[in-house]
């Protein structure tokens, strides 16, 4: 059974100033998602599921989904603020989405096979998709044994400002034991630091493995997410900025020993469009990859 690729594309792009998941960055107007789908196809994925919002459904269908109909099976599901379990009502003051774990949960009715979950606006590289495809194929029929792709912190920075990253710690077998979220990481005088809320700084290593939200799951994970989203809402529904995030959720699950997550470190350079000023750099990197023969000028 071929694995499925779940693309989380419902983000609002507040720091980017628009829908970065629909921004054409390749020479023929390709989005970063186009390169992700292309790499996933090459790696052996058999279906792609997009999580989007109704507000840009028409544009998304025309610019993105229409390209893939003849290449791979496609499903589209929606994440909205009021898509809540029975017994919960959306607070009037809530404006922020419920987070990436809520987005993932929206796909539970269309995925019955091992699947990878990625961000729509991150360029991960073909090696990552091949690693996930190979691993997920072996996980078929398994439960509570998942995986993630880790990148070296020094390969995931933005020249335009600080970044938020989940710093990962593993045991001797390479299983994840902790993800520590750090929200203001930047290089200061050549040294990587995280600026803490109290004004202090934590020094970090370029070689620290970090989560870029590239995960591998089996379908049983949806049951866990659904259970814990209910618990999250019971405790946080009146907090307008609280989010149910995949890294935070996974950290809780591995800390209690309920699940195992194998960390596969990839030495490749990640890149993405966190800020609008990142755009020229991403365009240049894509052009370089095309010149090196790694991608055709027109993908689909």
PDB file of C-alpha atoms in Angstrom:
ATOM      1  CA  UNK A   1       0.000   0.000   0.000  1.00  0.00           C
ATOM      2  CA  UNK A   2       1.423   3.358  -1.024  1.00  0.00           C
ATOM      3  CA  UNK A   3       1.577   6.045   1.684  1.00  0.00           C
ATOM      4  CA  UNK A   4      -0.394   9.292   1.499  1.00  0.00           C
ATOM      5  CA  UNK A   5       0.964  12.824   1.723  1.00  0.00           C
ATOM      6  CA  UNK A   6      -1.061  15.196   3.926  1.00  0.00           C
ATOM      7  CA  UNK A   7      -0.337  18.848   3.115  1.00  0.00           C
ATOM      8  CA  UNK A   8      -1.335  21.397   5.774  1.00  0.00           C
ATOM      9  CA  UNK A   9      -2.249  24.392   3.611  1.00  0.00           C
ATOM     10  CA  UNK A  10      -4.858  26.275   5.644  1.00  0.00           C
ATOM     11  CA  UNK A  11      -2.410  28.814   7.119  1.00  0.00           C
ATOM     12  CA  UNK A  12      -3.199  32.520   7.010  1.00  0.00           C
ATOM     13  CA  UNK A  13       0.316  33.816   6.252  1.00  0.00           C
ATOM     14  CA  UNK A  14       0.197  36.708   8.728  1.00  0.00           C
ATOM     15  CA  UNK A  15       3.969  37.305   8.745  1.00  0.00           C
ATOM     16  CA  UNK A  16       4.223  36.814   4.967  1.00  0.00           C
ATOM     17  CA  UNK A  17       1.455  39.274   4.163  1.00  0.00           C
ATOM     18  CA  UNK A  18      -0.650  36.855   2.122  1.00  0.00           C
ATOM     19  CA  UNK A  19      -1.288  33.257   1.126  1.00  0.00           C
ATOM     20  CA  UNK A  20       2.301  32.086   0.746  1.00  0.00           C
ATOM     21  CA  UNK A  21       1.132  28.552  -0.026  1.00  0.00           C
ATOM     22  CA  UNK A  22      -0.235  29.896  -3.357  1.00  0.00           C
ATOM     23  CA  UNK A  23       2.709  32.119  -4.263  1.00  0.00           C
ATOM     24  CA  UNK A  24       4.358  31.102  -7.540  1.00  0.00           C
ATOM     25  CA  UNK A  25       8.093  30.821  -6.862  1.00  0.00           C
ATOM     26  CA  UNK A  26       9.263  28.520  -9.657  1.00  0.00           C
ATOM     27  CA  UNK A  27      10.035  29.622 -13.236  1.00  0.00           C
ATOM     28  CA  UNK A  28       6.614  28.464 -14.469  1.00  0.00           C
ATOM     29  CA  UNK A  29       4.717  29.747 -11.433  1.00  0.00           C
ATOM     30  CA  UNK A  30       5.248  26.632  -9.315  1.00  0.00           C
ATOM     31  CA  UNK A  31       4.454  26.878  -5.616  1.00  0.00           C
ATOM     32  CA  UNK A  32       6.570  25.183  -2.969  1.00  0.00           C
ATOM     33  CA  UNK A  33       3.740  22.648  -2.733  1.00  0.00           C
ATOM     34  CA  UNK A  34       4.315  21.721  -6.372  1.00  0.00           C
ATOM     35  CA  UNK A  35       7.886  20.688  -5.575  1.00  0.00           C
ATOM     36  CA  UNK A  36       6.664  18.731  -2.549  1.00  0.00           C
ATOM     37  CA  UNK A  37       4.135  16.818  -4.645  1.00  0.00           C
ATOM     38  CA  UNK A  38       6.730  16.191  -7.356  1.00  0.00           C
ATOM     39  CA  UNK A  39       9.215  14.810  -4.807  1.00  0.00           C
ATOM     40  CA  UNK A  40       6.523  12.698  -3.147  1.00  0.00           C
ATOM     41  CA  UNK A  41       5.538  11.163  -6.494  1.00  0.00           C
ATOM     42  CA  UNK A  42       9.156  10.317  -7.220  1.00  0.00           C
ATOM     43  CA  UNK A  43       9.442   8.708  -3.772  1.00  0.00           C
ATOM     44  CA  UNK A  44       6.386   6.484  -4.242  1.00  0.00           C
ATOM     45  CA  UNK A  45       3.491   8.246  -2.505  1.00  0.00           C
ATOM     46  CA  UNK A  46       0.112   7.299  -3.954  1.00  0.00           C
ATOM     47  CA  UNK A  47      -2.272  10.042  -2.812  1.00  0.00           C
ATOM     48  CA  UNK A  48      -2.183  13.640  -1.638  1.00  0.00           C
ATOM     49  CA  UNK A  49      -4.652  15.254   0.771  1.00  0.00           C
ATOM     50  CA  UNK A  50      -4.773  19.036   1.169  1.00  0.00           C
ATOM     51  CA  UNK A  51      -6.160  20.803   4.236  1.00  0.00           C
ATOM     52  CA  UNK A  52      -7.371  24.272   3.207  1.00  0.00           C
ATOM     53  CA  UNK A  53      -9.994  26.882   4.125  1.00  0.00           C
ATOM     54  CA  UNK A  54     -13.205  27.616   2.240  1.00  0.00           C
ATOM     55  CA  UNK A  55     -12.211  31.266   1.789  1.00  0.00           C
ATOM     56  CA  UNK A  56      -9.647  30.414  -0.903  1.00  0.00           C
ATOM     57  CA  UNK A  57     -11.121  27.131  -2.168  1.00  0.00           C
ATOM     58  CA  UNK A  58     -11.793  28.341  -5.737  1.00  0.00           C
ATOM     59  CA  UNK A  59      -8.295  29.796  -6.193  1.00  0.00           C
ATOM     60  CA  UNK A  60      -6.679  26.712  -4.681  1.00  0.00           C
ATOM     61  CA  UNK A  61      -8.585  24.343  -6.932  1.00  0.00           C
ATOM     62  CA  UNK A  62      -7.650  26.326 -10.028  1.00  0.00           C
ATOM     63  CA  UNK A  63      -3.992  27.023  -9.177  1.00  0.00           C
ATOM     64  CA  UNK A  64      -3.017  23.829  -7.380  1.00  0.00           C
ATOM     65  CA  UNK A  65      -5.364  20.857  -7.503  1.00  0.00           C
ATOM     66  CA  UNK A  66      -6.099  21.048 -11.233  1.00  0.00           C
ATOM     67  CA  UNK A  67      -2.415  20.309 -11.959  1.00  0.00           C
ATOM     68  CA  UNK A  68      -2.387  16.930 -10.245  1.00  0.00           C
ATOM     69  CA  UNK A  69      -5.593  15.249 -11.380  1.00  0.00           C
ATOM     70  CA  UNK A  70      -3.797  13.159 -14.008  1.00  0.00           C
ATOM     71  CA  UNK A  71      -0.726  12.418 -11.846  1.00  0.00           C
ATOM     72  CA  UNK A  72      -1.952  11.356  -8.414  1.00  0.00           C
ATOM     73  CA  UNK A  73      -5.159  10.797  -6.453  1.00  0.00           C
ATOM     74  CA  UNK A  74      -6.203  14.042  -4.738  1.00  0.00           C
ATOM     75  CA  UNK A  75      -8.500  14.811  -1.804  1.00  0.00           C
ATOM     76  CA  UNK A  76      -9.304  18.221  -0.315  1.00  0.00           C
ATOM     77  CA  UNK A  77     -10.609  18.739   3.228  1.00  0.00           C
ATOM     78  CA  UNK A  78     -11.275  21.901   5.180  1.00  0.00           C
ATOM     79  CA  UNK A  79     -10.191  23.426   8.479  1.00  0.00           C
ATOM     80  CA  UNK A  80     -12.429  26.114   9.948  1.00  0.00           C
ATOM     81  CA  UNK A  81     -12.632  27.644  13.397  1.00  0.00           C
ATOM     82  CA  UNK A  82     -16.089  26.237  14.060  1.00  0.00           C
ATOM     83  CA  UNK A  83     -15.200  22.657  13.067  1.00  0.00           C
ATOM     84  CA  UNK A  84     -15.334  21.457  16.660  1.00  0.00           C
ATOM     85  CA  UNK A  85     -16.413  18.239  18.352  1.00  0.00           C
ATOM     86  CA  UNK A  86     -19.953  17.887  19.638  1.00  0.00           C
ATOM     87  CA  UNK A  87     -20.448  19.744  22.901  1.00  0.00           C
ATOM     88  CA  UNK A  88     -18.108  22.662  22.088  1.00  0.00           C
ATOM     89  CA  UNK A  89     -19.112  26.073  20.728  1.00  0.00           C
ATOM     90  CA  UNK A  90     -16.768  28.547  19.055  1.00  0.00           C
ATOM     91  CA  UNK A  91     -16.096  31.551  21.346  1.00  0.00           C
ATOM     92  CA  UNK A  92     -16.931  34.904  19.712  1.00  0.00           C
ATOM     93  CA  UNK A  93     -13.437  36.302  20.363  1.00  0.00           C
ATOM     94  CA  UNK A  94     -11.627  33.405  18.689  1.00  0.00           C
ATOM     95  CA  UNK A  95      -9.780  34.486  15.515  1.00  0.00           C
ATOM     96  CA  UNK A  96      -6.643  32.338  15.518  1.00  0.00           C
ATOM     97  CA  UNK A  97      -6.818  28.810  13.982  1.00  0.00           C
ATOM     98  CA  UNK A  98      -6.777  25.906  16.430  1.00  0.00           C
ATOM     99  CA  UNK A  99      -3.356  24.700  15.249  1.00  0.00           C
ATOM    100  CA  UNK A 100      -1.667  22.021  13.168  1.00  0.00           C
ATOM    101  CA  UNK A 101      -3.013  19.036  15.131  1.00  0.00           C
ATOM    102  CA  UNK A 102      -6.552  20.311  14.520  1.00  0.00           C
ATOM    103  CA  UNK A 103      -5.699  20.674  10.820  1.00  0.00           C
ATOM    104  CA  UNK A 104      -4.392  17.103  10.716  1.00  0.00           C
ATOM    105  CA  UNK A 105      -7.573  15.839  12.365  1.00  0.00           C
ATOM    106  CA  UNK A 106      -9.658  17.209   9.476  1.00  0.00           C
ATOM    107  CA  UNK A 107      -8.268  14.422   7.253  1.00  0.00           C
ATOM    108  CA  UNK A 108      -9.312  11.473   9.438  1.00  0.00           C
ATOM    109  CA  UNK A 109     -12.166  10.392   7.149  1.00  0.00           C
ATOM    110  CA  UNK A 110     -10.097  10.285   3.936  1.00  0.00           C
ATOM    111  CA  UNK A 111      -6.862   8.602   5.099  1.00  0.00           C
ATOM    112  CA  UNK A 112      -6.810   4.908   5.992  1.00  0.00           C
ATOM    113  CA  UNK A 113      -3.133   4.202   5.221  1.00  0.00           C
ATOM    114  CA  UNK A 114       0.244   5.302   6.639  1.00  0.00           C
ATOM    115  CA  UNK A 115       0.759   8.975   5.840  1.00  0.00           C
ATOM    116  CA  UNK A 116       3.246  11.814   5.999  1.00  0.00           C
ATOM    117  CA  UNK A 117       2.237  15.264   7.223  1.00  0.00           C
ATOM    118  CA  UNK A 118       4.005  18.416   5.973  1.00  0.00           C
ATOM    119  CA  UNK A 119       3.649  22.190   5.908  1.00  0.00           C
ATOM    120  CA  UNK A 120       2.593  23.622   2.541  1.00  0.00           C
ATOM    121  CA  UNK A 121       5.189  26.394   2.570  1.00  0.00           C
ATOM    122  CA  UNK A 122       8.314  24.389   3.465  1.00  0.00           C
ATOM    123  CA  UNK A 123      10.779  22.949   0.928  1.00  0.00           C
ATOM    124  CA  UNK A 124      12.031  19.682   2.433  1.00  0.00           C
ATOM    125  CA  UNK A 125      13.993  18.026  -0.402  1.00  0.00           C
ATOM    126  CA  UNK A 126      13.536  14.671  -2.133  1.00  0.00           C
ATOM    127  CA  UNK A 127      15.731  12.744   0.296  1.00  0.00           C
ATOM    128  CA  UNK A 128      13.217  13.427   3.066  1.00  0.00           C
ATOM    129  CA  UNK A 129      10.273  12.109   1.069  1.00  0.00           C
ATOM    130  CA  UNK A 130      12.170   8.972   0.100  1.00  0.00           C
ATOM    131  CA  UNK A 131      13.055   8.328   3.735  1.00  0.00           C
ATOM    132  CA  UNK A 132       9.429   8.764   4.785  1.00  0.00           C
ATOM    133  CA  UNK A 133       8.055   6.619   1.957  1.00  0.00           C
ATOM    134  CA  UNK A 134      10.442   3.766   2.761  1.00  0.00           C
ATOM    135  CA  UNK A 135       9.673   3.965   6.485  1.00  0.00           C
ATOM    136  CA  UNK A 136       5.896   4.307   6.153  1.00  0.00           C
ATOM    137  CA  UNK A 137       5.706   1.288   3.875  1.00  0.00           C
ATOM    138  CA  UNK A 138       7.286  -0.769   6.645  1.00  0.00           C
ATOM    139  CA  UNK A 139       4.896   0.683   9.243  1.00  0.00           C
ATOM    140  CA  UNK A 140       1.778  -0.574   7.474  1.00  0.00           C
ATOM    141  CA  UNK A 141      -0.410  -2.307  10.056  1.00  0.00           C
ATOM    142  CA  UNK A 142       1.583  -0.894  12.975  1.00  0.00           C
ATOM    143  CA  UNK A 143       0.163   1.274  15.748  1.00  0.00           C
ATOM    144  CA  UNK A 144       1.711   3.970  17.933  1.00  0.00           C
ATOM    145  CA  UNK A 145       5.043   3.715  16.119  1.00  0.00           C
ATOM    146  CA  UNK A 146       5.659   6.878  14.158  1.00  0.00           C
ATOM    147  CA  UNK A 147       8.577   8.802  12.702  1.00  0.00           C
ATOM    148  CA  UNK A 148       9.758  12.305  11.918  1.00  0.00           C
ATOM    149  CA  UNK A 149      12.363  13.957   9.728  1.00  0.00           C
ATOM    150  CA  UNK A 150      14.770  16.180  11.634  1.00  0.00           C
ATOM    151  CA  UNK A 151      16.952  18.917  10.185  1.00  0.00           C
ATOM    152  CA  UNK A 152      20.065  20.522  11.610  1.00  0.00           C
ATOM    153  CA  UNK A 153      19.153  23.826  13.209  1.00  0.00           C
ATOM    154  CA  UNK A 154      21.862  25.716  11.324  1.00  0.00           C
ATOM    155  CA  UNK A 155      20.260  24.625   8.034  1.00  0.00           C
ATOM    156  CA  UNK A 156      16.809  26.014   8.879  1.00  0.00           C
ATOM    157  CA  UNK A 157      17.369  29.703   9.605  1.00  0.00           C
ATOM    158  CA  UNK A 158      15.981  32.808   7.930  1.00  0.00           C
ATOM    159  CA  UNK A 159      18.093  35.828   7.060  1.00  0.00           C
ATOM    160  CA  UNK A 160      15.003  37.996   7.546  1.00  0.00           C
ATOM    161  CA  UNK A 161      14.414  37.484  11.252  1.00  0.00           C
ATOM    162  CA  UNK A 162      14.129  35.070  14.135  1.00  0.00           C
ATOM    163  CA  UNK A 163      12.478  31.660  13.755  1.00  0.00           C
ATOM    164  CA  UNK A 164      10.590  29.245  15.993  1.00  0.00           C
ATOM    165  CA  UNK A 165      11.896  25.689  16.091  1.00  0.00           C
ATOM    166  CA  UNK A 166      11.321  22.544  18.119  1.00  0.00           C
ATOM    167  CA  UNK A 167      14.693  21.378  19.467  1.00  0.00           C
ATOM    168  CA  UNK A 168      14.713  17.566  19.559  1.00  0.00           C
ATOM    169  CA  UNK A 169      16.373  15.171  21.994  1.00  0.00           C
ATOM    170  CA  UNK A 170      16.591  11.421  21.400  1.00  0.00           C
ATOM    171  CA  UNK A 171      17.566   8.302  23.294  1.00  0.00           C
ATOM    172  CA  UNK A 172      20.388   5.921  22.321  1.00  0.00           C
ATOM    173  CA  UNK A 173      18.084   4.136  19.851  1.00  0.00           C
ATOM    174  CA  UNK A 174      17.218   7.349  18.016  1.00  0.00           C
ATOM    175  CA  UNK A 175      13.708   7.607  19.432  1.00  0.00           C
ATOM    176  CA  UNK A 176      12.379  11.045  20.268  1.00  0.00           C
ATOM    177  CA  UNK A 177      12.204  11.792  23.989  1.00  0.00           C
ATOM    178  CA  UNK A 178      11.622  15.555  23.960  1.00  0.00           C
ATOM    179  CA  UNK A 179      10.741  18.473  21.703  1.00  0.00           C
ATOM    180  CA  UNK A 180      11.470  21.823  23.302  1.00  0.00           C
ATOM    181  CA  UNK A 181       9.785  24.715  21.531  1.00  0.00           C
ATOM    182  CA  UNK A 182      11.948  27.809  21.183  1.00  0.00           C
ATOM    183  CA  UNK A 183      10.293  30.793  19.540  1.00  0.00           C
ATOM    184  CA  UNK A 184      12.983  33.432  18.906  1.00  0.00           C
ATOM    185  CA  UNK A 185      16.050  31.725  17.472  1.00  0.00           C
ATOM    186  CA  UNK A 186      18.579  33.828  15.559  1.00  0.00           C
ATOM    187  CA  UNK A 187      22.281  34.211  15.019  1.00  0.00           C
ATOM    188  CA  UNK A 188      23.901  36.942  17.140  1.00  0.00           C
ATOM    189  CA  UNK A 189      27.557  37.756  16.468  1.00  0.00           C
ATOM    190  CA  UNK A 190      27.947  34.393  14.771  1.00  0.00           C
ATOM    191  CA  UNK A 191      26.393  32.432  17.634  1.00  0.00           C
ATOM    192  CA  UNK A 192      22.979  30.769  17.581  1.00  0.00           C
ATOM    193  CA  UNK A 193      20.791  31.840  20.498  1.00  0.00           C
ATOM    194  CA  UNK A 194      17.180  31.759  21.561  1.00  0.00           C
ATOM    195  CA  UNK A 195      15.944  34.953  23.178  1.00  0.00           C
ATOM    196  CA  UNK A 196      13.873  33.996  26.193  1.00  0.00           C
ATOM    197  CA  UNK A 197      10.846  35.977  27.369  1.00  0.00           C
ATOM    198  CA  UNK A 198      12.740  37.252  30.421  1.00  0.00           C
ATOM    199  CA  UNK A 199      15.434  38.796  28.194  1.00  0.00           C
ATOM    200  CA  UNK A 200      18.044  36.094  28.746  1.00  0.00           C
ATOM    201  CA  UNK A 201      19.608  34.041  25.947  1.00  0.00           C
ATOM    202  CA  UNK A 202      20.057  30.297  25.524  1.00  0.00           C
ATOM    203  CA  UNK A 203      23.025  29.290  23.359  1.00  0.00           C
ATOM    204  CA  UNK A 204      22.274  26.619  20.765  1.00  0.00           C
ATOM    205  CA  UNK A 205      24.313  24.423  18.433  1.00  0.00           C
ATOM    206  CA  UNK A 206      24.093  24.475  14.636  1.00  0.00           C
ATOM    207  CA  UNK A 207      24.004  20.666  14.786  1.00  0.00           C
ATOM    208  CA  UNK A 208      20.940  20.477  17.046  1.00  0.00           C
ATOM    209  CA  UNK A 209      18.194  18.409  15.371  1.00  0.00           C
ATOM    210  CA  UNK A 210      14.937  20.314  14.975  1.00  0.00           C
ATOM    211  CA  UNK A 211      11.404  19.521  13.905  1.00  0.00           C
ATOM    212  CA  UNK A 212      10.185  21.204  10.713  1.00  0.00           C
ATOM    213  CA  UNK A 213       6.760  19.574  10.995  1.00  0.00           C
ATOM    214  CA  UNK A 214       7.558  16.669   8.675  1.00  0.00           C
ATOM    215  CA  UNK A 215       6.008  13.599  10.289  1.00  0.00           C
ATOM    216  CA  UNK A 216       5.133  10.009   9.475  1.00  0.00           C
ATOM    217  CA  UNK A 217       2.048   8.438  11.076  1.00  0.00           C
ATOM    218  CA  UNK A 218      -0.189   5.406  10.851  1.00  0.00           C
ATOM    219  CA  UNK A 219      -3.999   5.913  10.784  1.00  0.00           C
ATOM    220  CA  UNK A 220      -4.448   5.051  14.474  1.00  0.00           C
ATOM    221  CA  UNK A 221      -2.936   8.461  15.245  1.00  0.00           C
ATOM    222  CA  UNK A 222      -6.240  10.119  14.308  1.00  0.00           C
ATOM    223  CA  UNK A 223      -7.936   8.457  17.279  1.00  0.00           C
ATOM    224  CA  UNK A 224      -5.270   9.833  19.622  1.00  0.00           C
ATOM    225  CA  UNK A 225      -5.535  13.324  18.128  1.00  0.00           C
ATOM    226  CA  UNK A 226      -9.330  13.302  18.397  1.00  0.00           C
ATOM    227  CA  UNK A 227      -9.193  12.214  22.037  1.00  0.00           C
ATOM    228  CA  UNK A 228      -6.607  14.804  22.991  1.00  0.00           C
ATOM    229  CA  UNK A 229      -8.206  17.641  21.029  1.00  0.00           C
ATOM    230  CA  UNK A 230     -11.310  17.183  23.144  1.00  0.00           C
ATOM    231  CA  UNK A 231      -9.165  17.408  26.275  1.00  0.00           C
ATOM    232  CA  UNK A 232      -7.370  20.468  24.858  1.00  0.00           C
ATOM    233  CA  UNK A 233     -10.661  22.256  24.209  1.00  0.00           C
ATOM    234  CA  UNK A 234     -11.989  21.430  27.666  1.00  0.00           C
ATOM    235  CA  UNK A 235      -8.963  23.169  29.170  1.00  0.00           C
ATOM    236  CA  UNK A 236      -8.326  25.956  26.638  1.00  0.00           C
ATOM    237  CA  UNK A 237     -11.420  26.894  24.658  1.00  0.00           C
ATOM    238  CA  UNK A 238     -11.700  30.276  26.382  1.00  0.00           C
ATOM    239  CA  UNK A 239      -8.049  31.125  25.655  1.00  0.00           C
ATOM    240  CA  UNK A 240      -8.156  33.021  22.316  1.00  0.00           C
ATOM    241  CA  UNK A 241      -4.547  32.279  21.348  1.00  0.00           C
ATOM    242  CA  UNK A 242      -4.164  28.682  22.568  1.00  0.00           C
ATOM    243  CA  UNK A 243      -3.189  26.239  19.787  1.00  0.00           C
ATOM    244  CA  UNK A 244      -3.188  22.455  19.539  1.00  0.00           C
ATOM    245  CA  UNK A 245       0.142  21.889  17.764  1.00  0.00           C
ATOM    246  CA  UNK A 246       1.666  18.663  16.457  1.00  0.00           C
ATOM    247  CA  UNK A 247       5.120  19.101  18.105  1.00  0.00           C
ATOM    248  CA  UNK A 248       3.611  19.981  21.488  1.00  0.00           C
ATOM    249  CA  UNK A 249       1.181  17.081  21.271  1.00  0.00           C
ATOM    250  CA  UNK A 250       3.900  14.616  20.243  1.00  0.00           C
ATOM    251  CA  UNK A 251       6.102  15.841  23.086  1.00  0.00           C
ATOM    252  CA  UNK A 252       3.351  14.977  25.558  1.00  0.00           C
ATOM    253  CA  UNK A 253       2.817  11.544  24.007  1.00  0.00           C
ATOM    254  CA  UNK A 254       6.486  10.520  23.982  1.00  0.00           C
ATOM    255  CA  UNK A 255       7.037  11.854  27.494  1.00  0.00           C
ATOM    256  CA  UNK A 256       4.356   9.508  28.828  1.00  0.00           C
ATOM    257  CA  UNK A 257       5.584   6.622  26.671  1.00  0.00           C
ATOM    258  CA  UNK A 258       2.244   6.219  24.887  1.00  0.00           C
ATOM    259  CA  UNK A 259       3.877   6.393  21.437  1.00  0.00           C
ATOM    260  CA  UNK A 260       7.312   5.974  19.890  1.00  0.00           C
ATOM    261  CA  UNK A 261       8.668   8.378  17.289  1.00  0.00           C
ATOM    262  CA  UNK A 262      11.834   7.515  15.387  1.00  0.00           C
ATOM    263  CA  UNK A 263      13.901  10.557  14.429  1.00  0.00           C
ATOM    264  CA  UNK A 264      15.681  10.485  11.064  1.00  0.00           C
ATOM    265  CA  UNK A 265      18.159  13.320  10.692  1.00  0.00           C
ATOM    266  CA  UNK A 266      18.576  14.779   7.209  1.00  0.00           C
ATOM    267  CA  UNK A 267      21.697  16.871   6.475  1.00  0.00           C
ATOM    268  CA  UNK A 268      19.971  18.733   3.622  1.00  0.00           C
ATOM    269  CA  UNK A 269      19.200  22.439   3.788  1.00  0.00           C
ATOM    270  CA  UNK A 270      15.578  23.276   4.449  1.00  0.00           C
ATOM    271  CA  UNK A 271      14.165  26.520   3.133  1.00  0.00           C
ATOM    272  CA  UNK A 272      10.830  28.256   3.187  1.00  0.00           C
ATOM    273  CA  UNK A 273       9.019  31.584   3.121  1.00  0.00           C
ATOM    274  CA  UNK A 274       8.516  32.653   6.719  1.00  0.00           C
ATOM    275  CA  UNK A 275       8.774  36.337   5.792  1.00  0.00           C
ATOM    276  CA  UNK A 276       8.039  38.167   2.529  1.00  0.00           C
ATOM    277  CA  UNK A 277      11.729  39.108   2.372  1.00  0.00           C
ATOM    278  CA  UNK A 278      12.576  35.372   2.179  1.00  0.00           C
ATOM    279  CA  UNK A 279      10.971  35.174  -1.257  1.00  0.00           C
ATOM    280  CA  UNK A 280      13.960  36.201  -3.451  1.00  0.00           C
ATOM    281  CA  UNK A 281      16.192  33.691  -1.651  1.00  0.00           C
ATOM    282  CA  UNK A 282      13.715  30.857  -2.236  1.00  0.00           C
ATOM    283  CA  UNK A 283      13.326  31.769  -5.905  1.00  0.00           C
ATOM    284  CA  UNK A 284      17.106  31.729  -6.315  1.00  0.00           C
ATOM    285  CA  UNK A 285      17.499  28.368  -4.558  1.00  0.00           C
ATOM    286  CA  UNK A 286      14.838  26.793  -6.751  1.00  0.00           C
ATOM    287  CA  UNK A 287      16.562  28.141  -9.861  1.00  0.00           C
ATOM    288  CA  UNK A 288      19.860  26.677  -8.663  1.00  0.00           C
ATOM    289  CA  UNK A 289      18.259  23.245  -8.212  1.00  0.00           C
ATOM    290  CA  UNK A 290      16.831  23.441 -11.730  1.00  0.00           C
ATOM    291  CA  UNK A 291      20.226  24.408 -13.152  1.00  0.00           C
ATOM    292  CA  UNK A 292      21.736  21.412 -11.350  1.00  0.00           C
ATOM    293  CA  UNK A 293      19.251  19.158 -13.156  1.00  0.00           C
ATOM    294  CA  UNK A 294      17.348  18.134 -10.022  1.00  0.00           C
ATOM    295  CA  UNK A 295      14.020  19.502 -11.291  1.00  0.00           C
ATOM    296  CA  UNK A 296      12.583  20.266 -14.741  1.00  0.00           C
ATOM    297  CA  UNK A 297      11.656  23.875 -15.493  1.00  0.00           C
ATOM    298  CA  UNK A 298       7.992  22.872 -15.612  1.00  0.00           C
ATOM    299  CA  UNK A 299       6.884  20.229 -13.115  1.00  0.00           C
ATOM    300  CA  UNK A 300       3.338  19.371 -14.222  1.00  0.00           C
TER     301      UNK A 300
END
